[in-house]
Tab-separated table of C-alpha atoms in Angstrom:
chain	number	residue	atom	x	y	z
Q	959	MET	CA	-58.541	11.934	16.606
Q	960	ASN	CA	-55.918	14.192	15.055
Q	961	ARG	CA	-55.104	13.374	11.380
Q	962	ARG	CA	-51.394	13.223	12.150
Q	963	ALA	CA	-51.772	10.868	15.107
Q	964	PRO	CA	-51.902	7.622	13.015
Q	965	ILE	CA	-48.788	8.670	11.071
Q	966	LEU	CA	-46.984	9.513	14.314
Q	967	LEU	CA	-48.045	6.196	15.873
Q	968	VAL	CA	-46.825	4.203	12.852
Q	969	SER	CA	-43.526	6.121	12.827
Q	970	LEU	CA	-42.986	5.386	16.527
Q	971	LEU	CA	-43.761	1.688	16.037
Q	972	LEU	CA	-41.323	1.424	13.120
Q	973	ALA	CA	-38.594	3.230	15.054
Q	974	SER	CA	-39.136	0.953	18.078
Q	975	ALA	CA	-38.964	-2.164	15.899
Q	976	ALA	CA	-35.755	-0.956	14.274
Q	977	LEU	CA	-34.135	-0.241	17.649
Q	978	ALA	CA	-35.180	-3.628	19.019
Q	979	ALA	CA	-33.761	-5.410	15.995
Q	980	CYS	CA	-30.416	-3.640	16.322
Q	981	GLY	CA	-29.931	-3.855	20.057
Q	982	GLY	CA	-30.864	-7.305	21.292
Q	983	ALA	CA	-29.041	-9.881	19.194
Q	984	ALA	CA	-25.440	-8.718	19.232
Q	985	SER	CA	-23.024	-10.361	21.648
Q	986	PRO	CA	-20.423	-8.275	23.499
Q	987	SER	CA	-17.606	-9.939	21.544
Q	988	ALA	CA	-19.103	-9.256	18.107
Q	989	SER	CA	-17.266	-6.656	16.056
Q	990	PRO	CA	-18.694	-4.590	13.224
Q	991	THR	CA	-18.116	-5.794	9.701
Q	992	PRO	CA	-15.645	-3.471	7.950
Q	993	VAL	CA	-16.968	-1.601	4.954
Q	994	PRO	CA	-14.678	-2.050	1.945
Q	995	SER	CA	-13.121	1.105	0.581
Q	996	ALA	CA	-14.136	2.231	-2.859
Q	997	SER	CA	-10.554	3.316	-3.474
Q	998	PRO	CA	-7.936	0.824	-4.730
Q	999	THR	CA	-5.333	2.666	-2.676
Q	1000	PRO	CA	-2.796	0.196	-1.310
Q	1001	VAL	CA	-2.645	-0.028	2.443
Q	1002	PRO	CA	0.336	-0.742	4.657
Q	1003	SER	CA	0.560	-4.321	5.811
Q	1004	ALA	CA	2.586	-5.656	8.690
Q	1005	SER	CA	5.709	-7.389	7.481
Q	1006	PRO	CA	7.500	-9.891	9.690
Q	1007	THR	CA	11.238	-10.317	9.228
Q	1008	PRO	CA	13.711	-12.874	10.471
Q	1009	GLY	CA	14.283	-12.119	14.146
Q	1010	GLY	CA	11.023	-10.277	14.796
Q	1011	PRO	CA	8.296	-8.097	13.393
Q	1012	GLY	CA	9.377	-5.515	10.874
Q	1013	PHE	CA	8.088	-2.191	9.669
Q	1014	ALA	CA	5.048	-2.062	7.399
Q	1015	LEU	CA	5.331	-1.852	3.631
Q	1016	ASN	CA	2.691	-0.416	1.319
Q	1017	GLU	CA	1.194	-3.332	-0.560
Q	1018	SER	CA	0.914	-3.020	-4.333
Q	1019	PRO	CA	-2.546	-3.589	-5.788
Q	1020	ALA	CA	-3.339	-6.945	-7.355
Q	1021	GLY	CA	-3.373	-7.011	-11.142
Q	1022	LEU	CA	-1.245	-3.895	-11.462
Q	1023	GLY	CA	-0.609	-2.823	-15.033
Q	1024	CYS	CA	2.540	-0.855	-15.696
Q	1025	ASP	CA	2.362	2.245	-17.922
Q	1026	ALA	CA	4.630	2.072	-20.975
Q	1027	MET	CA	5.478	5.787	-20.613
Q	1028	ARG	CA	8.930	6.349	-19.153
Q	1029	PRO	CA	8.873	8.453	-15.965
Q	1030	PRO	CA	10.523	11.896	-15.961
Q	1031	TYR	CA	13.537	10.732	-13.939
Q	1032	ASP	CA	16.632	8.638	-14.708
Q	1033	GLU	CA	17.382	7.156	-11.302
Q	1034	ILE	CA	16.041	6.867	-7.788
Q	1035	VAL	CA	17.627	6.513	-4.371
Q	1036	PHE	CA	15.789	4.430	-1.783
Q	1037	ARG	CA	15.434	5.936	1.684
Q	1038	ILE	CA	14.507	3.633	4.557
Q	1039	ASP	CA	13.524	5.063	7.937
Q	1040	PRO	CA	11.611	2.478	10.003
Q	1041	GLU	CA	10.367	5.218	12.362
Q	1042	ALA	CA	8.806	7.369	9.587
Q	1043	ASP	CA	5.133	7.331	8.583
Q	1044	GLU	CA	6.309	6.013	5.200
Q	1045	PRO	CA	9.276	3.790	6.105
Q	1046	VAL	CA	10.416	3.285	2.491
Q	1047	THR	CA	10.433	6.067	-0.083
Q	1048	ALA	CA	12.342	6.672	-3.286
Q	1049	ILE	CA	13.871	10.030	-4.183
Q	1050	ALA	CA	14.074	10.700	-7.920
Q	1051	ASP	CA	16.974	12.625	-9.442
Q	1052	THR	CA	14.377	15.322	-10.214
Q	1053	GLY	CA	13.779	15.753	-6.464
Q	1054	ALA	CA	10.369	14.075	-6.496
Q	1055	VAL	CA	9.578	11.939	-3.453
Q	1056	LEU	CA	7.979	8.700	-4.641
Q	1057	ALA	CA	5.886	6.315	-2.575
Q	1058	THR	CA	6.933	2.666	-2.763
Q	1059	TYR	CA	4.606	-0.315	-3.062
Q	1060	TRP	CA	5.625	-3.960	-2.702
Q	1061	SER	CA	3.862	-7.157	-3.692
Q	1062	ALA	CA	3.112	-9.752	-1.032
Q	1063	GLY	CA	6.252	-11.634	-0.096
Q	1064	PHE	CA	8.465	-8.615	0.539
Q	1065	VAL	CA	9.023	-7.751	4.191
Q	1066	GLY	CA	10.315	-4.708	5.977
Q	1067	GLY	CA	13.291	-4.933	8.290
Q	1068	THR	CA	13.598	-3.453	11.748
Q	1069	ALA	CA	15.032	-0.276	13.255
Q	1070	ASP	CA	18.313	-2.171	13.711
Q	1071	ASP	CA	18.118	-3.644	10.192
Q	1072	PRO	CA	16.586	-1.021	7.841
Q	1073	VAL	CA	16.205	-3.127	4.694
Q	1074	VAL	CA	13.515	-4.775	2.579
Q	1075	ARG	CA	13.823	-8.530	2.097
Q	1076	ASP	CA	12.218	-10.971	-0.305
Q	1077	ALA	CA	10.305	-14.082	0.763
Q	1078	ALA	CA	13.563	-16.050	0.926
Q	1079	GLY	CA	15.035	-13.537	3.385
Q	1080	GLU	CA	17.477	-12.025	0.877
Q	1081	VAL	CA	18.034	-8.266	1.051
Q	1082	VAL	CA	16.398	-6.554	-1.937
Q	1083	VAL	CA	17.134	-2.953	-0.979
Q	1084	SER	CA	18.983	-1.056	1.745
Q	1085	ASP	CA	18.897	2.609	2.682
Q	1086	GLY	CA	20.789	4.631	0.065
Q	1087	ASP	CA	20.647	2.028	-2.722
Q	1088	THR	CA	20.289	3.539	-6.205
Q	1089	LEU	CA	18.197	2.168	-9.066
Q	1090	VAL	CA	18.842	3.368	-12.618
Q	1091	ILE	CA	15.800	3.586	-14.890
Q	1092	PRO	CA	16.937	2.178	-18.265
Q	1093	GLU	CA	16.044	4.025	-21.447
Q	1094	ALA	CA	14.184	1.235	-23.269
Q	1095	GLU	CA	13.454	-1.559	-20.781
Q	1096	TRP	CA	11.919	-2.134	-17.385
Q	1097	PRO	CA	14.184	-1.669	-14.381
Q	1098	ARG	CA	14.976	-4.584	-12.092
Q	1099	LEU	CA	15.792	-4.503	-8.399
Q	1100	HIS	CA	17.857	-7.601	-7.549
Q	1101	GLY	CA	15.986	-9.407	-10.331
Q	1102	TYR	CA	12.505	-8.193	-9.350
Q	1103	PHE	CA	10.340	-6.243	-11.794
Q	1104	VAL	CA	10.041	-2.526	-11.014
Q	1105	CYS	CA	7.221	-0.394	-12.383
Q	1106	PRO	CA	8.205	3.281	-12.053
Q	1107	SER	CA	5.557	5.996	-12.337
Q	1108	ASN	CA	5.438	9.750	-11.856
Q	1109	ASP	CA	4.588	9.525	-8.155
Q	1110	ALA	CA	5.328	5.946	-7.082
Q	1111	VAL	CA	7.524	2.903	-7.581
Q	1112	TYR	CA	6.035	-0.611	-7.548
Q	1113	VAL	CA	8.292	-3.603	-6.878
Q	1114	LEU	CA	6.732	-6.909	-7.886
Q	1115	GLU	CA	7.728	-10.485	-7.113
Q	1116	VAL	CA	6.196	-11.675	-10.406
Q	1117	ASP	CA	6.353	-9.756	-13.686
Q	1118	PRO	CA	2.949	-8.431	-14.753
Q	1119	SER	CA	1.352	-10.290	-17.638
């Protein structure tokens, strides 16, 4: 017998066992388990609004800490376009386009109502609204804590601790 034959036979048996284990037990309705991302990048989440489903908002990460460094801009203008890939952005007075992230509870409006609302249904921001970044305190958007950074703006329902 060839010296490689036993190794080949064992390899074939192991491969057959692995294929049998993978193929026979799954039902047609079973779906694969998602693999969690290693990145803490916020993902858009569907946001229902009064009167129907709204556009998705980027969800802010849990346990967000806000940097004490003031960003390089003095004010931002919110732009809301429900048809865009990023429906809500903020344009800094420096020209920088900032992503926006919202804690759970905020919901996007619709194409006919391009706003962001809080959990109570109150409008928090509309297209074209301006937010001034104060010199020595955190900005607030209709009472909600805002954490501005160099490339994003985070709006939180609860102040970070």
